[in-house]
C-alpha cells in the first residue's frame, strides 16, 4: 500500500511575513518550515504504518527550492521517501493550479491513501484536499478528527466532528483524507531519525516530468488573482486598567457606553 | 440580470443565518437563487423568498444525507452549468469549503475563500479577505469561469427583500463515485440554547486561565447575562474543559462578533487569527503583558474568578 502525504513549506507563523511586488508571499526572505498542520497528517500516516498496515509513505511537496526543508522534516518523522515538484513556472499559482500539480504528482507516485493537513497555515484555504480528490476521482473524507485504515477491507474510516453532530464516515480506497489537529500531537523526530532521514531518497520533478505545460499553472493561469494587499490598520490601543476592586464596574461602564448592556 | 446561486445550509426548521447573509450579498451581484438540500419544507422556502430568492433549486435524493460532499457537488455543478450564474456563494464552513473546492474544479472556475466582502467589480467579481492571521487585508478578483466564493459568517447584516420563491426540482442521477464516503453513524450534539458561535453577535471566551471544566460554568453564566455564545481557546479545549466545537482560532472557528470578551486567554497568534475581525474586544487577564491587551478596546488586569462574578452582578443590576 502507498500513502502519499502532501506537505507544504510555509513561513514560520511568528515571523514577520513579507509580500513581493507581485503580491505573492515572499517565501525566500522569511524563515520557513513544514506547515504545522501538515505535521498532523504525517503523524497519522506514520501511526497507520505503526498500527500494522504494510505501507510506504511518500511525502510530497510543491514549492520553491527551500521546500526541501519541509520534506526533510517529513522524512525525519517517518516518511520513506520524498517527492519535490520544483519548477519556476509554479510561481503565483492559485489553489486550482496547485491542486492540478499535486494530483498529477500523486497519480505518478501511485497511491491508496492521500493524507493532507486540514489547511495550510499560510493560504488557510482548506480547499486543496477536496480539489485533489475531485481531480483524482478518489473518495474524499475531509476534516477527520480520527482516522483508521483497514487494509484487508480496503477502507478508511474517520470521525468528522461538526457543530451539530459527530459523524463516522467510511470510504473505499483509494481515498483522500484531510486531518485536523484533533488527531493527536505530532512526534518530535529523535536525533537518530533526523540523521537517518538524510539518507532517504528525494526525487525532484519538473512540470514537464508530470506532463503539465507551464501555461497551465502560475500567475499566467491563475483563475483568482490578488489585486491589492495592505496591512490591517493597527488597532488603536484601548484602555487597560488594573483591577482594584472596581474592574467589573469599569467593564460594565464600558459595555453600557457601547450599548452592549 | 444573471442569477447568483446561494448554497443554503439548514438548521431545525429553517436556514442558518449565514445563508441569509449570502442572499443579502447575492443581491449586489444579481438575482439570488438558492440551492436547497433535503425535504421540501414550505417554511424554509418562504424564508429563502423573504430574503430575496426567486428560485429555490431543490434536491431531495436521500443519498445527499447519506454520503459526504459529492452528491451536493453534483447538484450544484449541474445547476451552475445550466443557469450560468454570475457567482456561486457558499458559507465558509467545513462543508462549504469541501463543496466549493470540488465545484470550482468541475466548472474550471476561480475560487476565493473566507471573503468578508464581495462586489461585482468592473473586471470580474472582487472579494476582500482577511489574511495572514487577520493581519493583512487582501482584495482578489476572479478572472476565469463562474466565480466560486465562500463567505465568512457576519460579513453583512441579513436584510429581507421579500419575493415569492418558486421551487424548481434539481435532483440528478448519482453515480458510484458520488456514493463513496458513507456516513455510517451520526451522533447529534445537544443544543446549548445559546447563539451559534460562528455568527453570534456577542461571544464570551475562556482560556487556560479559567482553570477547570467547572470554571467554564462561570463563563457560561457571564455569556447568559449578555445573551452571548461561549468560546474557548485551544488550551481550554485540549484540556477538555470545554468541547472542541467551541474553539476559536486557526483550527477552530473564525468569528467576527460585535463584542468578544476574552478571559484568561493570552492572545497567541493562532487564537487571534480566529477573532481579529471582532468589532470590539474586551479582555480580562492577570498578566499585564498578555498580547491580548494589544488588540483590546478595554482591558482589566485582574483575576477572572474575582472579576467575572462581580461583572455578572453588575450586569444584572443594570439590566433588571
Ligand atoms: C497549528 C496550531 C494551531 C492552533 N490553533 C489554535 C486555535 O484554533 N485556537 C487557539 O486558541 N489556539 C490555537 N493554537 C494554540 C495557541 O498557540 C496557544 O497555545 C493557545 O491559544 C493558548 O491558549 P490560552 O491563551 O488559553 O492559554 P495560555 O497561553 O496559557 O494563556 C492563559 C492566559 O490566562 C491568564 N490567566 C491565568 N490565570 C488567570 C486568572 N485567574 N485570571 C485571569 N487571567 C488568568 C494568563 O495570564 C495567560 O495570559 C494553535 C497552535 C498551533 C501550533
Ligand atoms: N504546495 C503544496 N505542496 C504540498 N501540499 C500542499 C500544498 N498546498 C496545499 N497542500 C496540502 O493541502 C492542504 C490544504 O491546503 P489549503 O487548501 O491551501 O489550505 C495542506 O495541509 C497540504 O496538505
XYZ file of C-alpha atoms and ligand atoms in Angstrom:
657
model
C 0.000 0.000 0.000
C 1.142 3.536 -0.679
C 0.313 6.560 1.466
C 1.076 9.954 -0.021
C 1.286 12.940 2.339
C 1.256 16.370 0.646
C 3.249 18.713 2.872
C 3.595 22.430 2.366
C 6.568 24.675 3.062
C 5.200 27.805 4.756
C 6.565 30.897 6.511
C 7.085 30.498 10.254
C 3.794 31.739 11.787
C 5.559 34.046 14.232
C 7.911 35.582 11.632
C 7.166 38.934 10.015
C 5.724 37.935 6.632
C 6.556 39.944 3.565
C 4.948 40.197 0.182
C 6.797 40.648 -3.105
C 5.923 43.373 -5.618
C 3.680 40.947 -7.490
C 1.669 40.497 -4.242
C 2.796 36.899 -3.761
C 4.108 35.768 -0.415
C 7.884 36.172 -0.205
C 8.958 32.644 0.730
C 12.670 33.277 0.323
C 13.072 36.261 2.612
C 11.234 34.692 5.552
C 12.160 31.766 7.732
C 10.093 28.779 6.667
C 9.045 25.372 7.901
C 6.835 22.368 7.293
C 3.291 23.621 7.915
C 2.403 22.664 11.479
C -0.954 21.345 10.354
C 0.723 19.006 7.871
C 2.712 17.512 10.744
C -0.595 16.073 11.933
C -1.029 14.431 8.523
C 2.493 12.974 8.690
C 1.833 11.746 12.222
C -1.338 9.946 11.156
C 0.394 8.309 8.191
C 3.169 7.048 10.461
C 0.648 5.788 13.015
C -1.192 3.836 10.299
C 2.072 2.054 9.454
C 2.963 1.560 13.125
C -0.511 0.115 13.581
C 0.443 -2.747 11.293
C -0.550 -1.604 7.812
C 2.169 -2.520 5.362
C 2.621 0.758 3.545
C 5.222 3.012 2.047
C 4.864 6.683 2.973
C 5.757 9.260 0.343
C 5.964 12.909 1.408
C 5.175 15.259 -1.481
C 5.752 18.981 -1.701
C 5.118 21.532 -4.415
C 7.215 24.576 -3.749
C 10.460 26.515 -4.123
C 13.950 25.072 -3.571
C 13.765 25.719 0.175
C 10.687 23.478 0.394
C 13.097 20.529 0.699
C 13.305 21.574 4.374
C 9.658 20.547 4.709
C 10.392 17.218 3.029
C 13.389 16.600 5.310
C 11.230 17.139 8.385
C 8.593 14.773 6.980
C 11.287 12.163 6.300
C 12.579 12.561 9.847
C 9.041 11.999 11.113
C 8.850 8.707 9.246
C 8.199 9.138 5.526
C 10.153 6.601 3.475
C 10.803 8.845 0.513
C 10.142 12.339 -0.726
C 8.975 13.947 -3.963
C 9.619 17.614 -4.672
C 7.844 19.267 -7.564
C 10.113 22.200 -8.306
C 9.515 24.475 -11.252
C 9.826 28.262 -11.558
C 6.660 28.284 -13.657
C 4.707 27.452 -10.454
C 5.307 30.954 -9.077
C 1.999 32.684 -8.356
C -0.122 29.536 -8.624
C -3.613 29.578 -7.133
C -5.375 26.631 -5.497
C -6.617 25.420 -8.899
C -3.056 25.098 -10.245
C -1.597 23.724 -7.027
C -4.237 21.002 -6.895
C -3.656 20.193 -10.564
C 0.049 19.653 -9.945
C -0.449 17.767 -6.680
C -2.950 15.429 -8.330
C -0.622 14.773 -11.272
C 2.271 14.024 -8.920
C 0.123 11.749 -6.754
C -1.023 9.855 -9.841
C 2.596 9.462 -10.882
C 3.744 8.101 -7.491
C 0.695 5.864 -7.246
C -1.482 5.950 -4.115
C -4.006 4.166 -1.960
C -4.430 6.848 0.678
C -3.592 10.553 0.494
C -3.375 12.205 3.929
C -3.296 16.023 3.958
C -3.473 18.717 6.619
C -6.810 20.460 7.236
C -5.413 23.762 5.935
C -2.098 25.267 5.018
C -1.039 27.750 7.689
C -0.257 30.406 5.070
C -3.070 30.258 2.487
C -5.547 28.802 5.006
C -7.982 27.861 2.253
C -8.871 24.288 3.245
C -9.896 23.503 -0.328
C -6.848 21.812 -1.841
C -7.743 18.353 -0.387
C -11.255 18.458 -1.893
C -9.846 19.677 -5.211
C -7.244 16.917 -5.278
C -9.917 14.291 -4.523
C -12.072 15.641 -7.341
C -9.157 15.563 -9.779
C -8.105 12.051 -8.761
C -11.653 10.712 -8.784
C -10.881 9.300 -5.340
C -13.181 9.150 -2.340
C -12.982 12.220 -0.098
C -13.127 12.164 3.689
C -12.076 15.563 4.971
C -11.661 17.270 8.371
C -11.069 13.971 10.149
C -10.524 14.141 13.894
C -9.575 10.461 13.901
C -8.518 8.090 11.170
C -8.146 4.354 10.715
C -7.233 2.326 7.650
C -8.386 -1.266 7.176
C -6.038 -2.646 4.536
C -7.769 -6.005 4.118
C -11.229 -4.484 3.734
C -9.766 -1.711 1.593
C -11.494 1.044 3.558
C -10.727 4.153 5.543
C -12.913 5.261 8.438
C -12.854 8.707 10.003
C -14.673 10.730 12.614
C -15.841 14.131 11.487
C -16.864 16.485 14.280
C -19.333 19.080 13.138
C -21.224 21.679 15.121
C -24.414 19.704 15.384
C -23.225 16.106 15.125
C -20.217 13.869 15.251
C -20.196 11.614 12.215
C -18.406 8.397 11.453
C -17.659 8.173 7.746
C -16.342 5.196 5.811
C -14.957 5.217 2.292
C -13.390 2.689 -0.047
C -9.762 3.135 -1.089
C -8.276 4.972 -2.874
C -9.218 7.954 -0.741
C -8.100 11.469 0.135
C -8.247 12.223 3.855
C -7.594 15.583 5.493
C -6.894 15.527 9.228
C -7.400 18.165 11.910
C -5.196 18.995 14.878
C -7.550 16.852 16.979
C -5.993 13.663 15.603
C -3.090 13.589 18.054
C 0.106 15.510 18.669
C 2.836 15.049 16.050
C 6.067 13.476 17.285
C 9.379 15.285 17.583
C 11.819 13.320 15.469
C 14.666 11.901 17.538
C 18.252 12.754 16.603
C 18.731 9.274 15.144
C 15.662 9.665 12.943
C 16.916 13.050 11.740
C 20.287 11.559 10.811
C 18.681 8.565 9.109
C 16.365 10.845 7.123
C 19.331 12.406 5.374
C 19.890 9.128 3.550
C 16.286 8.752 2.399
C 15.629 9.302 -1.298
C 14.120 12.553 -2.572
C 13.054 12.750 -6.205
C 12.677 16.118 -7.909
C 10.175 16.506 -10.710
C 9.630 19.421 -13.052
C 6.265 20.196 -14.607
C 7.493 18.551 -17.799
C 8.052 15.335 -15.844
C 4.348 15.459 -14.960
C 3.221 16.271 -18.479
C 1.961 19.695 -17.396
C 2.584 22.714 -19.580
C 3.859 25.887 -17.850
C 0.874 27.749 -19.304
C -1.487 25.659 -17.155
C -0.058 26.967 -13.867
C 1.471 30.008 -12.186
C 0.446 33.657 -12.307
C -0.488 33.499 -16.002
C -3.022 30.709 -15.494
C -4.404 31.905 -12.158
C -8.191 31.983 -12.113
C -8.166 34.118 -8.980
C -5.656 36.946 -8.615
C -4.801 39.215 -5.717
C -5.240 42.827 -6.814
C -4.328 44.620 -3.611
C -2.844 43.830 -0.251
C -2.460 46.057 2.790
C -1.654 45.517 6.433
C -4.737 45.835 8.589
C -4.627 49.309 10.118
C -3.150 48.823 13.596
C -5.828 48.776 16.208
C -5.917 51.861 18.397
C -4.637 50.566 21.722
C -7.521 50.618 24.167
C -7.636 51.396 27.841
C -6.163 48.839 30.216
C -6.900 49.248 33.913
C -5.660 47.253 36.877
C -8.454 45.748 38.951
C -8.557 47.375 42.354
C -11.981 46.119 43.240
C -13.730 48.192 40.587
C -12.587 46.320 37.458
C -16.024 44.770 36.957
C -17.787 48.123 37.315
C -15.432 49.627 34.785
C -16.121 46.853 32.273
C -19.853 47.294 32.850
C -19.489 51.054 32.258
C -17.623 50.361 29.029
C -20.227 47.829 27.875
C -23.040 50.238 28.711
C -21.336 53.071 26.850
C -21.071 50.821 23.788
C -24.702 49.746 24.270
C -23.974 46.070 24.907
C -25.985 46.253 28.120
C -29.885 40.153 -14.653
C -27.975 36.919 -14.032
C -28.817 34.589 -11.244
C -26.494 34.201 -8.268
C -26.530 30.764 -6.670
C -26.563 30.656 -2.888
C -25.986 27.242 -1.352
C -28.301 27.076 1.647
C -27.360 25.441 4.953
C -30.287 24.244 7.041
C -30.934 24.180 10.756
C -34.054 22.887 12.507
C -36.999 24.292 10.613
C -35.093 26.987 8.747
C -31.796 28.027 7.250
C -28.719 29.247 9.106
C -28.177 32.965 9.491
C -25.073 32.885 7.221
C -27.336 31.700 4.392
C -29.484 34.819 4.833
C -26.280 36.860 4.742
C -25.314 35.202 1.445
C -28.717 36.053 -0.036
C -28.227 39.662 1.061
C -24.776 39.777 -0.566
C -26.032 37.997 -3.687
C -28.432 40.857 -4.410
C -25.406 43.077 -5.094
C -24.293 40.714 -7.831
C -27.537 39.739 -9.499
C -30.738 37.906 -8.734
C -30.382 35.435 -5.864
C -31.454 31.809 -6.265
C -30.987 29.242 -3.532
C -29.880 25.637 -3.785
C -31.595 23.677 -1.027
C -30.993 20.079 0.005
C -33.440 17.828 1.793
C -37.193 17.740 2.121
C -39.336 20.474 0.609
C -40.386 22.450 3.636
C -42.700 25.373 2.901
C -41.392 27.374 5.860
C -37.816 27.075 4.620
C -38.748 28.020 1.067
C -40.701 31.031 2.372
C -37.743 32.123 4.464
C -35.463 31.975 1.390
C -38.042 34.012 -0.545
C -38.267 36.556 2.251
C -34.557 37.271 1.750
C -34.788 37.603 -2.000
C -34.528 34.118 -3.537
C -36.829 33.984 -6.543
C -35.930 30.406 -7.276
C -35.169 27.537 -4.968
C -33.407 24.634 -6.665
C -34.407 21.687 -4.543
C -32.621 18.324 -4.456
C -34.174 15.725 -2.171
C -32.452 12.434 -3.011
C -31.744 10.695 0.332
C -28.201 9.921 -0.892
C -27.398 13.583 -0.198
C -27.719 12.978 3.516
C -26.052 9.574 3.441
C -22.853 10.393 1.588
C -20.335 13.131 2.204
C -19.963 16.131 -0.113
C -20.025 14.669 -3.646
C -23.815 14.392 -4.156
C -24.090 18.076 -3.266
C -21.265 18.865 -5.676
C -23.139 17.009 -8.428
C -26.288 19.044 -7.811
C -24.590 22.441 -7.528
C -22.414 21.850 -10.611
C -25.402 20.717 -12.678
C -27.456 23.771 -11.726
C -24.478 26.084 -12.328
C -23.770 24.584 -15.728
C -27.406 25.006 -16.705
C -28.092 28.548 -15.474
C -24.564 30.020 -15.811
C -24.913 32.177 -12.692
C -22.893 35.341 -12.039
C -21.432 33.580 -8.992
C -21.824 30.634 -6.636
C -21.783 31.697 -2.979
C -21.258 29.324 -0.068
C -20.685 29.686 3.666
C -17.118 29.293 4.933
C -17.865 26.108 6.879
C -16.142 22.734 6.541
C -18.870 21.571 4.220
C -18.998 24.852 2.326
C -15.270 24.613 1.600
C -15.491 20.967 0.542
C -18.306 21.662 -1.883
C -16.712 24.892 -3.144
C -13.348 23.284 -3.906
C -14.815 20.476 -5.976
C -17.351 22.686 -7.750
C -14.528 25.062 -8.743
C -12.556 22.186 -10.275
C -15.597 20.872 -12.100
C -16.514 24.265 -13.514
C -12.907 25.290 -14.178
C -13.545 28.343 -12.023
C -11.530 30.670 -9.895
C -12.230 30.345 -6.187
C -11.940 32.793 -3.291
C -12.344 31.528 0.271
C -13.259 33.312 3.501
C -14.447 36.526 1.861
C -15.509 39.301 4.233
C -16.956 41.388 1.410
C -17.988 40.722 -2.196
C -18.554 43.167 -5.076
C -19.418 42.835 -8.753
C -16.236 44.671 -9.856
C -15.733 46.149 -13.312
C -13.297 43.440 -14.457
C -14.814 40.473 -12.635
C -16.105 39.600 -9.205
C -13.999 41.042 -6.387
C -13.797 39.931 -2.789
C -11.966 41.140 0.287
C -10.271 38.671 2.575
C -8.551 38.959 5.881
C -5.298 37.006 5.537
C -2.127 36.109 7.469
C -3.844 35.502 10.795
C -6.055 38.501 10.146
C -3.138 40.900 9.919
C -3.493 41.790 6.234
C -6.448 42.713 4.053
C -6.357 41.353 0.518
C -8.612 42.068 -2.426
C -8.833 39.346 -5.050
C -10.551 39.089 -8.391
C -11.872 36.061 -10.216
C -10.656 36.161 -13.794
C -11.886 32.821 -15.094
C -15.091 30.821 -15.015
C -18.150 31.182 -12.834
C -16.782 32.708 -9.609
C -16.989 30.395 -6.599
C -16.765 32.243 -3.296
C -17.017 31.097 0.316
C -18.066 33.909 2.622
C -17.356 34.328 6.341
C -20.360 34.475 8.651
C -21.194 38.043 9.755
C -19.839 39.597 6.532
C -23.116 41.527 6.238
C -26.313 42.014 8.206
C -29.119 39.966 6.643
C -31.766 42.241 5.123
C -35.140 40.962 3.950
C -36.231 41.668 0.351
C -39.410 39.633 0.054
C -40.287 37.849 -3.179
C -42.233 34.683 -3.817
C -39.820 31.808 -4.149
C -40.588 29.228 -6.824
C -39.312 25.708 -6.262
C -37.542 24.003 -9.140
C -36.571 20.340 -8.801
C -32.806 19.879 -9.152
C -32.226 16.200 -8.454
C -29.604 14.477 -10.597
C -28.557 10.843 -11.068
C -25.746 9.930 -8.687
C -23.006 7.624 -9.970
C -20.900 5.190 -7.932
C -18.249 7.850 -7.324
C -20.836 10.066 -5.636
C -21.805 7.289 -3.253
C -18.354 6.619 -1.883
C -17.864 8.267 1.506
C -20.793 6.936 3.506
C -21.906 8.363 6.823
C -22.216 5.178 8.870
C -23.077 6.795 12.172
C -24.230 10.196 13.298
C -24.273 11.221 16.956
C -26.145 14.503 17.335
C -24.736 17.003 19.791
C -27.041 18.517 22.338
C -28.081 22.072 21.603
C -26.856 24.643 24.122
C -29.740 27.071 23.773
C -27.148 29.813 23.216
C -26.494 31.632 19.921
C -24.392 29.774 17.344
C -20.731 30.568 17.888
C -19.920 31.194 14.212
C -22.410 34.020 13.808
C -23.055 35.219 17.383
C -23.144 38.983 17.986
C -21.516 38.609 21.395
C -19.014 35.947 22.480
C -17.537 35.293 25.921
C -14.413 33.164 25.596
C -12.359 31.356 28.212
C -8.793 30.095 28.096
C -6.280 28.319 30.283
C -6.817 30.963 32.946
C -10.322 29.571 33.560
C -8.518 26.706 35.243
C -11.002 23.825 35.017
C -14.117 22.438 33.389
C -16.061 23.741 36.401
C -14.637 27.174 35.752
C -16.492 27.242 32.454
C -19.788 27.365 34.357
C -18.746 30.881 35.296
C -18.045 31.690 31.623
C -21.490 30.322 30.719
C -23.156 32.473 33.375
C -21.495 35.591 32.025
C -22.432 34.567 28.481
C -26.056 34.118 29.525
C -26.087 37.514 31.223
C -25.019 39.039 27.895
C -27.076 36.749 25.626
C -23.743 35.564 24.238
C -22.226 32.420 22.785
C -19.380 30.694 24.659
C -15.979 30.307 23.036
C -12.709 28.760 24.187
C -9.015 28.774 23.388
C -7.318 25.626 22.207
C -5.589 25.330 25.578
C -9.034 25.021 27.171
C -10.415 22.577 24.589
C -7.227 20.479 24.653
C -7.689 20.177 28.417
C -11.265 19.081 27.632
C -12.654 21.784 29.859
C -14.985 22.698 27.013
C -15.918 20.852 23.794
C -13.766 21.330 20.716
C -16.584 22.756 18.583
C -16.371 25.916 20.676
C -12.700 26.521 19.940
C -11.927 29.897 18.393
C -8.843 30.294 16.207
C -6.892 28.973 13.291
C -8.049 25.385 13.745
C -11.356 26.284 15.330
C -13.965 28.847 14.389
C -13.214 32.213 12.863
C -15.575 34.669 14.458
C -16.290 38.354 13.953
C -18.807 39.373 16.602
C -19.729 42.879 17.689
C -18.197 42.064 21.091
C -15.572 39.481 22.006
C -14.848 39.144 25.696
C -11.617 37.161 26.208
C -10.996 35.881 29.706
C -7.869 34.015 30.792
C -6.656 33.966 27.177
C -3.122 35.148 26.381
C -3.858 36.007 22.743
C -1.493 33.703 20.815
C -1.313 34.352 17.089
C -3.355 31.229 16.300
C -6.100 32.428 18.637
C -6.045 35.969 17.272
C -6.354 34.537 13.761
C -9.871 33.472 14.666
C -11.119 36.622 16.393
C -9.119 39.508 14.917
C -12.209 40.629 12.983
C -14.231 41.265 16.169
C -15.583 44.823 16.270
C -14.953 45.321 19.984
C -12.592 43.290 22.168
C -12.628 43.286 25.965
C -10.050 41.263 27.908
C -9.643 40.099 31.468
C -6.192 38.694 32.195
C -3.992 38.711 35.252
C -0.831 39.311 33.222
C -0.488 42.981 32.161
C 1.855 41.850 29.374
C -0.596 39.413 27.766
C -0.670 40.087 23.996
C -4.475 40.077 24.038
C -4.370 43.566 25.582
C -2.657 44.961 22.479
C -5.790 44.242 20.433
C -8.314 45.069 23.155
C -10.545 48.122 23.281
C -10.857 47.710 27.012
C -8.844 45.532 29.337
C -8.772 44.702 33.003
C -5.652 43.307 34.623
C -7.125 41.047 37.254
C -8.243 37.596 38.324
C -11.164 36.429 36.228
C -12.501 34.380 39.147
C -12.918 37.622 41.049
C -13.909 39.979 38.244
C -16.453 37.826 36.389
C -18.817 37.158 39.349
C -18.806 40.886 40.099
C -19.430 41.659 36.446
C -22.407 39.278 36.328
C -23.873 41.057 39.387
C -23.211 44.438 37.862
C -24.915 43.460 34.591
C -27.967 42.048 36.332
C -28.205 45.205 38.484
C -28.159 47.390 35.382
C -30.489 45.327 33.264
C -33.152 44.441 35.828
C -1.097 24.554 14.417
C -1.652 25.252 15.615
C -2.996 25.621 15.611
C -3.542 26.265 16.729
N -4.858 26.627 16.687
C -5.388 27.300 17.735
C -6.756 27.724 17.714
O -7.502 27.470 16.763
N -7.225 28.395 18.783
C -6.446 28.696 19.868
O -6.952 29.325 20.813
N -5.172 28.299 19.916
C -4.621 27.597 18.881
N -3.326 27.166 18.976
C -2.621 27.279 20.269
C -2.043 28.636 20.569
O -0.732 28.694 20.026
C -1.965 28.853 22.111
O -1.218 27.811 22.682
C -3.334 28.918 22.802
O -4.185 29.810 22.117
C -3.179 29.325 24.234
O -4.430 29.334 24.899
P -4.661 30.274 26.164
O -4.493 31.687 25.772
O -5.947 29.870 26.780
O -3.523 29.763 27.160
P -2.197 30.477 27.645
O -1.384 30.984 26.517
O -1.566 29.554 28.616
O -2.729 31.756 28.401
C -3.513 31.718 29.552
C -3.690 33.165 29.994
O -4.561 33.197 31.110
C -4.081 34.147 32.044
N -4.601 33.744 33.362
C -4.246 32.677 34.110
N -4.973 32.617 35.232
C -5.803 33.689 35.213
C -6.807 34.199 36.112
N -7.112 33.567 37.247
N -7.449 35.314 35.750
C -7.153 35.952 34.592
N -6.236 35.539 33.731
C -5.574 34.416 34.026
C -2.583 34.110 31.919
O -2.015 35.326 32.311
C -2.393 33.847 30.424
O -2.253 35.057 29.683
C -2.745 26.539 17.868
C -1.402 26.167 17.867
C -0.846 25.542 16.761
C 0.594 25.172 16.787
N 2.166 23.477 -2.289
C 1.736 22.400 -1.608
N 2.536 21.302 -1.503
C 2.114 20.209 -0.833
N 0.928 20.127 -0.226
C 0.090 21.181 -0.287
C 0.438 22.366 -0.981
N -0.593 23.237 -0.869
C -1.541 22.625 -0.137
N -1.153 21.371 0.218
C -1.903 20.377 1.027
O -3.267 20.756 1.087
C -3.661 21.027 2.440
C -4.656 22.163 2.487
O -4.135 23.340 1.927
P -5.007 24.654 1.648
O -6.192 24.273 0.848
O -4.089 25.603 0.955
O -5.427 25.196 2.999
C -2.356 21.264 3.170
O -2.496 20.958 4.541
C -1.401 20.327 2.453
O -1.511 19.002 2.928
